[in-house]
Short mmCIF file of C-alpha atoms in Angstrom, two decimals:
data_model
loop_
_atom_site.label_atom_id
_atom_site.label_comp_id
_atom_site.label_asym_id
_atom_site.label_seq_id
_atom_site.Cartn_x
_atom_site.Cartn_y
_atom_site.Cartn_z
CA MET I 520 -45.21 -18.60 -30.99
CA ILE I 521 -43.38 -16.01 -28.93
CA THR I 522 -39.63 -16.43 -28.38
CA HIS I 523 -37.65 -14.32 -25.93
CA THR I 524 -33.88 -14.24 -25.55
CA PHE I 525 -32.48 -12.97 -22.26
CA LEU I 526 -29.03 -11.85 -21.20
CA GLU I 527 -30.14 -11.36 -17.58
CA PHE I 528 -30.99 -14.39 -15.46
CA GLU I 529 -33.55 -12.48 -13.40
CA ALA I 530 -35.50 -11.44 -16.51
CA TYR I 531 -35.58 -15.02 -17.73
CA ALA I 532 -36.77 -16.28 -14.34
CA SER I 533 -39.69 -13.86 -14.37
CA ALA I 534 -40.74 -15.02 -17.87
CA VAL I 535 -41.30 -18.68 -16.93
CA GLY I 536 -45.01 -19.26 -16.52
CA ASP I 537 -47.62 -21.66 -15.10
CA ALA I 538 -46.07 -21.62 -11.62
CA ASP I 539 -45.02 -19.31 -8.83
CA VAL I 540 -41.32 -20.01 -9.26
CA ARG I 541 -38.12 -18.75 -7.66
CA MET I 542 -34.78 -19.40 -9.34
CA VAL I 543 -31.19 -19.41 -8.13
CA LEU I 544 -28.17 -19.37 -10.44
CA PRO I 545 -25.61 -21.95 -9.20
CA ARG I 546 -22.98 -20.98 -11.79
CA LEU I 547 -22.90 -18.83 -14.90
CA ASP I 548 -21.42 -20.66 -17.89
CA LYS I 549 -22.79 -18.30 -20.54
CA PRO I 550 -25.21 -15.37 -20.01
CA ARG I 551 -27.94 -16.53 -22.38
CA TRP I 552 -31.42 -17.92 -21.79
CA GLU I 553 -34.27 -18.49 -24.23
CA ILE I 554 -37.91 -19.37 -23.81
CA SER I 555 -40.51 -20.01 -26.50
CA GLU I 556 -44.19 -20.37 -25.73
CA PHE I 557 -47.53 -20.79 -27.42
CA ASN I 558 -51.06 -21.92 -26.67
CA VAL I 559 -53.03 -24.73 -28.24
CA ASP I 560 -56.56 -23.85 -27.17
CA ASP I 561 -56.28 -23.92 -23.35
CA PHE I 562 -53.01 -25.89 -23.30
CA HIS I 563 -49.82 -23.89 -22.76
CA LEU I 564 -46.41 -25.08 -23.96
CA GLN I 565 -43.02 -23.65 -23.03
CA TYR I 566 -39.61 -24.57 -24.43
CA GLY I 567 -36.61 -23.40 -22.44
CA SER I 568 -32.91 -23.32 -23.32
CA GLU I 569 -30.43 -22.37 -20.63
CA TRP I 570 -26.70 -21.99 -21.18
CA SER I 571 -26.05 -22.38 -17.42
CA GLY I 572 -27.35 -24.41 -14.51
CA ASN I 573 -30.42 -23.48 -12.49
CA ILE I 574 -32.24 -24.30 -9.26
CA ALA I 575 -35.97 -23.65 -9.64
CA GLU I 576 -38.39 -23.98 -6.74
CA GLY I 577 -42.04 -23.11 -6.54
CA VAL I 578 -45.69 -24.11 -6.62
CA THR I 579 -47.72 -24.92 -9.72
CA ARG I 580 -50.97 -23.23 -10.64
CA PRO I 581 -54.08 -24.41 -8.73
CA ASP I 582 -56.17 -24.96 -11.87
CA GLY I 583 -54.21 -27.62 -13.75
CA LYS I 584 -51.19 -29.89 -13.95
CA ILE I 585 -47.81 -29.56 -15.64
CA LEU I 586 -45.84 -32.18 -17.52
CA PHE I 587 -42.13 -31.35 -17.42
CA ILE I 588 -39.94 -33.06 -20.02
CA PRO I 589 -36.14 -32.72 -19.80
CA LEU I 590 -34.78 -32.51 -23.34
CA HIS I 591 -31.06 -32.14 -22.61
CA GLY I 592 -28.94 -32.13 -19.47
CA ARG I 593 -29.07 -34.00 -16.17
CA HIS I 594 -32.12 -32.86 -14.21
CA HIS I 595 -33.20 -33.67 -10.66
CA ALA I 596 -36.84 -33.09 -9.71
CA ASN I 597 -37.91 -33.32 -6.06
CA GLY I 598 -34.87 -35.43 -5.38
CA LEU I 599 -35.47 -37.80 -8.30
CA PRO I 600 -32.92 -38.06 -11.13
CA LEU I 601 -34.62 -37.58 -14.49
CA ASP I 602 -33.16 -39.36 -17.50
CA GLU I 603 -33.99 -39.52 -21.21
CA HIS I 604 -37.11 -41.61 -20.43
CA SER I 605 -38.53 -39.43 -17.64
CA VAL I 606 -41.53 -37.13 -17.50
CA PHE I 607 -42.08 -35.21 -14.27
CA VAL I 608 -45.78 -34.80 -13.51
CA MET I 609 -46.81 -31.93 -11.23
CA ASN I 610 -50.44 -31.88 -10.16
CA ALA I 611 -52.34 -28.72 -9.33
CA ALA I 612 -50.87 -26.60 -6.52
CA SER I 613 -47.92 -28.92 -5.99
CA GLU I 614 -44.48 -27.94 -4.73
CA PHE I 615 -41.44 -28.70 -6.84
CA THR I 616 -37.69 -28.36 -6.89
CA ILE I 617 -35.91 -28.82 -10.23
CA SER I 618 -32.14 -28.53 -10.20
CA VAL I 619 -29.61 -28.74 -13.03
CA GLN I 620 -25.88 -28.07 -12.75
CA GLU I 621 -25.11 -27.65 -16.46
CA PRO I 622 -26.50 -26.08 -19.66
CA HIS I 623 -29.81 -27.73 -20.48
CA ASP I 624 -33.07 -27.68 -22.44
CA TRP I 625 -36.58 -28.48 -21.28
CA CYS I 626 -40.22 -28.41 -22.27
CA SER I 627 -43.33 -28.01 -20.13
CA LEU I 628 -46.98 -28.56 -20.97
CA PHE I 629 -49.75 -27.07 -18.84
CA LEU I 630 -53.06 -28.94 -18.90
CA PRO I 631 -56.07 -27.22 -17.30
CA SER I 632 -58.20 -29.19 -14.88
CA CYS I 633 -61.45 -30.66 -16.12
CA PRO I 634 -64.54 -28.57 -15.31
CA SER I 635 -65.57 -31.21 -12.77
CA GLU I 636 -62.24 -30.85 -10.95
CA PRO I 637 -62.21 -27.96 -8.45
CA ALA I 638 -59.13 -25.77 -8.31
CA LEU I 639 -56.86 -26.84 -5.48
CA SER I 640 -55.23 -24.61 -2.94
CA HIS I 641 -51.68 -25.38 -1.87
CA ARG I 642 -53.06 -26.66 1.46
CA ASP I 643 -55.53 -28.96 -0.31
CA SER I 644 -52.69 -30.41 -2.36
CA GLN I 645 -50.59 -31.09 0.72
CA ALA I 646 -53.54 -32.79 2.45
CA SER I 647 -54.05 -35.19 -0.45
CA ARG I 648 -52.81 -38.72 0.09
CA SER I 649 -51.58 -39.13 -3.47
CA PRO I 650 -48.21 -37.67 -4.50
CA SER I 651 -48.59 -34.12 -5.76
CA ALA I 652 -45.58 -34.55 -8.06
CA TYR I 653 -43.95 -37.70 -9.35
CA SER I 654 -41.74 -39.05 -12.13
CA VAL I 655 -43.04 -41.40 -14.82
CA GLU I 656 -40.67 -43.55 -16.88
CA LEU I 657 -41.71 -44.11 -20.50
CA ASP I 658 -40.43 -46.88 -22.72
CA ASP I 659 -38.21 -46.11 -25.71
CA GLN I 660 -41.05 -45.89 -28.23
CA GLU I 661 -43.33 -43.75 -26.06
CA MET I 662 -40.56 -41.28 -25.30
CA ALA I 663 -39.48 -41.19 -28.95
CA ASN I 664 -43.06 -40.38 -29.93
CA LEU I 665 -43.31 -37.66 -27.30
CA ARG I 666 -40.01 -36.02 -28.28
CA TRP I 667 -40.90 -36.23 -31.97
CA LEU I 668 -44.26 -34.56 -31.34
CA LEU I 669 -42.75 -31.74 -29.27
CA THR I 670 -39.94 -31.13 -31.75
CA GLN I 671 -42.18 -31.18 -34.81
CA LEU I 672 -44.75 -28.96 -33.14
CA HIS I 673 -42.10 -26.40 -32.18
CA ASP I 674 -40.52 -26.38 -35.64
CA SER I 675 -43.84 -26.23 -37.50
CA ILE I 676 -45.12 -23.26 -35.52
CA GLN I 677 -41.76 -21.51 -35.80
CA CYS I 678 -41.92 -21.82 -39.60
CA ASN I 679 -45.68 -21.17 -39.84
CA PRO I 680 -46.69 -18.91 -36.94
CA ASP I 681 -50.33 -18.67 -38.07
CA ILE I 682 -50.94 -22.40 -38.38
CA LEU I 683 -52.84 -22.63 -35.08
CA ASN I 684 -55.25 -19.94 -36.22
CA GLU I 685 -56.83 -22.64 -38.35
CA LYS I 686 -59.40 -24.44 -36.21
CA ALA I 687 -58.81 -27.81 -37.84
CA ALA I 688 -55.05 -27.62 -37.31
CA SER I 689 -55.46 -26.45 -33.72
CA ARG I 690 -57.91 -29.27 -32.99
CA ALA I 691 -55.58 -31.88 -34.54
CA VAL I 692 -52.62 -30.65 -32.50
CA LYS I 693 -54.66 -30.68 -29.31
CA ASP I 694 -55.89 -34.20 -30.02
CA ASP I 695 -52.29 -35.37 -30.42
CA LEU I 696 -51.30 -33.69 -27.16
CA VAL I 697 -54.29 -35.13 -25.31
CA LYS I 698 -53.43 -38.66 -26.42
CA VAL I 699 -49.85 -38.32 -25.24
CA CYS I 700 -50.91 -36.78 -21.94
CA GLN I 701 -53.45 -39.50 -21.30
CA ARG I 702 -50.81 -42.18 -21.73
CA ILE I 703 -48.48 -40.38 -19.34
CA THR I 704 -50.96 -39.43 -16.63
CA SER I 705 -52.68 -42.81 -16.71
CA ALA I 706 -49.46 -44.43 -15.54
CA SER I 707 -49.98 -45.82 -12.07
CA GLN I 708 -48.40 -43.65 -9.42
CA SER I 709 -47.47 -46.82 -7.60
CA SER I 710 -45.12 -47.62 -10.48
CA ALA I 711 -43.78 -44.07 -10.70
CA ALA I 712 -40.19 -43.52 -9.65
CA THR I 713 -39.68 -42.87 -5.95
CA THR I 714 -36.76 -42.48 -3.60
CA GLY I 715 -37.80 -45.42 -1.45
CA ARG I 716 -39.26 -45.23 2.04
CA PRO I 717 -37.02 -42.93 4.07
CA PRO I 718 -37.15 -42.68 7.86
CA PHE I 719 -38.42 -39.12 7.46
CA SER I 720 -40.33 -37.25 4.77
CA ARG I 721 -37.90 -35.60 2.37
CA ASP I 722 -40.72 -33.45 1.00
CA GLU I 723 -41.43 -32.19 4.51
CA VAL I 724 -37.73 -31.47 5.05
CA ILE I 725 -37.63 -29.39 1.87
CA ARG I 726 -40.78 -27.49 2.88
CA VAL I 727 -39.25 -26.58 6.24
CA LEU I 728 -36.00 -25.57 4.51
CA ARG I 729 -37.84 -23.32 2.07
CA ASP I 730 -39.76 -21.62 4.87
CA LEU I 731 -36.61 -21.17 6.93
CA ILE I 732 -34.72 -19.63 4.01
CA ALA I 733 -37.64 -17.39 3.02
CA ASN I 734 -38.16 -16.13 6.57
CA HIS I 735 -34.45 -15.46 7.10
CA SER I 736 -33.40 -14.35 3.62
CA HIS I 737 -31.28 -11.51 5.01
CA GLU I 738 -29.58 -13.60 7.66
CA CYS I 739 -26.57 -15.88 7.51
CA LEU I 740 -28.11 -19.31 8.10
CA THR I 741 -25.89 -22.19 9.18
CA ILE I 742 -26.04 -25.97 8.96
CA ASP I 743 -26.88 -26.06 12.68
CA ASP I 744 -29.91 -23.85 12.04
CA PHE I 745 -31.25 -26.47 9.63
CA THR I 746 -30.45 -29.57 11.67
CA GLN I 747 -31.98 -28.05 14.81
CA ALA I 748 -35.13 -26.87 13.03
CA LEU I 749 -35.59 -30.28 11.39
CA ASP I 750 -34.27 -32.45 14.23
CA ILE I 751 -32.19 -34.54 11.82
CA SER I 752 -28.51 -35.33 11.57
CA GLU I 753 -26.10 -33.39 9.38
CA ARG I 754 -25.59 -36.54 7.32
CA SER I 755 -29.33 -36.87 6.63
CA LEU I 756 -29.49 -33.18 5.76
CA ARG I 757 -26.60 -33.62 3.33
CA ASN I 758 -28.34 -36.55 1.64
CA VAL I 759 -31.53 -34.53 1.12
CA PHE I 760 -29.59 -31.61 -0.39
CA LEU I 761 -27.70 -33.91 -2.73
CA GLU I 762 -30.96 -35.48 -3.91
CA TYR I 763 -32.88 -32.24 -4.40
CA TYR I 764 -30.20 -29.72 -5.35
CA GLY I 765 -27.28 -31.85 -6.51
CA MET I 766 -24.93 -30.21 -4.02
CA PRO I 767 -24.15 -30.30 -0.27
CA PRO I 768 -25.91 -27.80 2.02
CA ARG I 769 -22.89 -25.55 2.62
CA LYS I 770 -22.44 -24.96 -1.10
CA PHE I 771 -26.17 -24.38 -1.53
CA LEU I 772 -26.22 -21.80 1.27
CA MET I 773 -23.23 -19.98 -0.19
CA ILE I 774 -24.87 -19.85 -3.64
CA GLN I 775 -28.08 -18.52 -2.07
CA ARG I 776 -26.16 -15.78 -0.25
CA LEU I 777 -24.20 -14.85 -3.38
CA ASN I 778 -27.44 -14.56 -5.35
CA HIS I 779 -28.88 -12.32 -2.62
CA VAL I 780 -25.78 -10.11 -2.83
CA ARG I 781 -26.13 -9.88 -6.61
CA ASN I 782 -29.81 -8.96 -6.40
CA VAL I 783 -29.00 -6.09 -4.03
CA LEU I 784 -26.01 -4.85 -6.05
CA ARG I 785 -27.99 -4.84 -9.30
CA VAL I 786 -30.42 -2.21 -8.01
CA ALA I 787 -28.16 -0.33 -5.58
CA ASP I 788 -26.86 3.21 -5.94
CA PRO I 789 -23.02 2.99 -5.99
CA GLU I 790 -22.80 6.42 -4.38
CA GLU I 791 -24.68 5.15 -1.34
CA THR I 792 -23.70 1.47 -1.26
CA THR I 793 -20.41 -0.41 -1.10
CA VAL I 794 -19.69 -3.99 -2.08
CA THR I 795 -18.13 -4.75 1.29
CA ALA I 796 -21.19 -3.49 3.16
CA VAL I 797 -23.55 -5.66 1.14
CA ALA I 798 -21.25 -8.68 1.37
CA ALA I 799 -20.93 -8.30 5.13
CA HIS I 800 -24.70 -7.97 5.45
CA PHE I 801 -25.04 -11.47 4.00
CA GLY I 802 -22.30 -12.97 6.15
CA PHE I 803 -19.20 -12.68 3.95
CA TRP I 804 -16.25 -11.45 5.99
CA HIS I 805 -13.29 -12.67 3.90
CA PHE I 806 -13.68 -10.33 0.95
CA GLY I 807 -10.98 -11.94 -1.19
CA ARG I 808 -12.71 -15.31 -1.04
CA PHE I 809 -16.07 -13.64 -1.50
CA ALA I 810 -14.93 -11.83 -4.66
CA GLY I 811 -13.46 -15.05 -6.07
CA ALA I 812 -16.62 -17.06 -5.38
CA TYR I 813 -18.80 -14.27 -6.82
CA HIS I 814 -16.77 -14.11 -10.03
CA LYS I 815 -16.80 -17.90 -10.39
CA ILE I 816 -20.61 -17.95 -10.45
CA PHE I 817 -21.48 -14.72 -12.25
CA GLN I 818 -18.38 -14.22 -14.44
CA GLU I 819 -17.96 -10.64 -13.27
CA SER I 820 -16.71 -8.86 -10.18
CA PRO I 821 -19.14 -7.57 -7.53
CA SER I 822 -18.08 -3.99 -8.29
CA THR I 823 -18.92 -4.51 -11.96
CA THR I 824 -22.43 -5.55 -10.95
CA LEU I 825 -22.77 -2.55 -8.65
CA TYR I 826 -21.49 0.08 -11.07
CA GLY I 827 -23.21 -1.58 -14.01
CA SER I 828 -26.54 -0.99 -12.27
CA CYS I 829 -26.26 2.74 -12.89
CA GLN I 830 -25.38 2.50 -16.58
CA PRO I 831 -27.97 3.93 -19.00
CA CYS I 832 -30.03 1.41 -20.98
#
């Protein structure tokens, strides 16, 4: 098992595997992130511990599915609240949004597709009639068994790193994982948790939002930009943001812009760049409020980020 500890959010975000994922830091409570990972044959397990909140969006690999298990903290996945009985199932090449506003722990298990299942492209996944990602609620005993297995597996490999080199042990672990996964994935999607039947597709709204943000990452987007592009009311837009991100759209946009500012300042040359110029580029004109909001999220001033970027390692 490999365990990495990170003091930089961006380094942690790049270490998360099995998906093309983009992360945004909504607020820094403590600059510490950990991820442990190991393989059981062709299964891949990750255990994450985050001392701050996180908004993760992306697309899973096209050659298998992911089971995401929240271990601690209040998670929302594609607008669905996940509780202590939830497992979030993401099929191959499916889009996801997982948001948490507090320190939290999680586990993910990647299961490769069967040889008879062709790898899906993102377009194939979107064309499928069945949900590409959904939440399954387990009963108390099933969830207790799953959590026990994940905890014991993590602790055993941590204490005995070479245990999976033994074929018999590796096969036994994989058999246990397969049994659990079969019980989860065999759950009828019709009984999986949903958000009801809305008058518009929330998944489609989120896809349009992602594209709009990605195509205008260096522009100051407004609420009107979203409502006009989606042809929905501001109230409907607010409801979607609260379901998917746990915050209203104005706060989400500000956090996105602050993260963009931080990304630029971290790699900028302080002799050629100023904080005010970067802030203004991303639509911040009241620099006192900007500095206060920046410090509230990242626990440091913008100038500290800028001048820290030129410090020797």
